[in-house]
Amino acid sequence: MIETKRLTTDIQQQLAALSPARRALLELRLMKKNQREQTRRQVIAARQLKSAPLSYNQQGLWVLNQLMLGESVYHTPTAARLTGTLNVDALKKALQSLVDRHDALRTVFKIVDGAPTQVIQDVKLEIPLVDLTIMPEDEREAEALRILRYEARRPFDLSQG
């Protein structure tokens, strides 16, 4: 108890010796640290929730999806041309890490107690590998484009992800 009192007195003396500018800087740093800690706690608490009601925008998306079953209205297909040797394992690990880090990439819409609800799932990413090197070189580009078009048109099921 005496040691704690002495430590508190030492800190108070050091604070009193600070110039007003240094004291303001210290208070600002402490405030930012507290804000970061509070944000971190909120993120951890949110991650522990596995479901939540839909936001207003999500409700609109869900209604449109119900009205347009089988359509791919909200697809945003993206393709990247990679050159050189592809390290498939590294690519799979990087994409899995991305999915693990971002809840939005693992969120599906399920009906819970009669209402659409967002549910965060654990996802083991499956990445199909299509090797076009077995085809004649002059046919590969056309086949890759055919596959891309097919995948871009596939309906996305909000309840399955």
CSV table of N, CA and C in Angstrom, one decimal, residues 53-64:
chain,number,residue,atom,x,y,z
A,53,PRO,N,-29.7,-8.9,-36.9
A,53,PRO,CA,-30.8,-8.5,-37.8
A,53,PRO,C,-30.1,-7.9,-39.0
A,54,LEU,N,-30.8,-7.9,-40.2
A,54,LEU,CA,-30.3,-7.2,-41.4
A,54,LEU,C,-30.4,-5.7,-41.2
A,55,SER,N,-29.4,-5.0,-41.8
A,55,SER,CA,-29.5,-3.6,-41.8
A,55,SER,C,-30.5,-3.2,-42.9
A,56,TYR,N,-30.8,-1.9,-42.9
A,56,TYR,CA,-31.8,-1.4,-43.9
A,56,TYR,C,-31.4,-1.8,-45.3
A,57,ASN,N,-30.2,-1.5,-45.7
A,57,ASN,CA,-29.7,-1.8,-47.0
A,57,ASN,C,-29.7,-3.4,-47.3
A,58,GLN,N,-29.3,-4.1,-46.3
A,58,GLN,CA,-29.3,-5.6,-46.5
A,58,GLN,C,-30.8,-6.1,-46.7
A,59,GLN,N,-31.7,-5.5,-46.0
A,59,GLN,CA,-33.1,-5.9,-46.2
A,59,GLN,C,-33.5,-5.6,-47.6
A,60,GLY,N,-33.1,-4.5,-48.2
A,60,GLY,CA,-33.4,-4.2,-49.6
A,60,GLY,C,-32.8,-5.2,-50.5
A,61,LEU,N,-31.6,-5.6,-50.3
A,61,LEU,CA,-30.9,-6.6,-51.1
A,61,LEU,C,-31.6,-7.9,-51.0
A,62,TRP,N,-32.0,-8.3,-49.8
A,62,TRP,CA,-32.7,-9.6,-49.6
A,62,TRP,C,-34.0,-9.6,-50.3
A,63,VAL,N,-34.8,-8.5,-50.2
A,63,VAL,CA,-36.1,-8.5,-50.9
A,63,VAL,C,-35.8,-8.6,-52.4
A,64,LEU,N,-34.9,-7.9,-53.0
A,64,LEU,CA,-34.6,-8.0,-54.4
A,64,LEU,C,-34.2,-9.4,-54.8
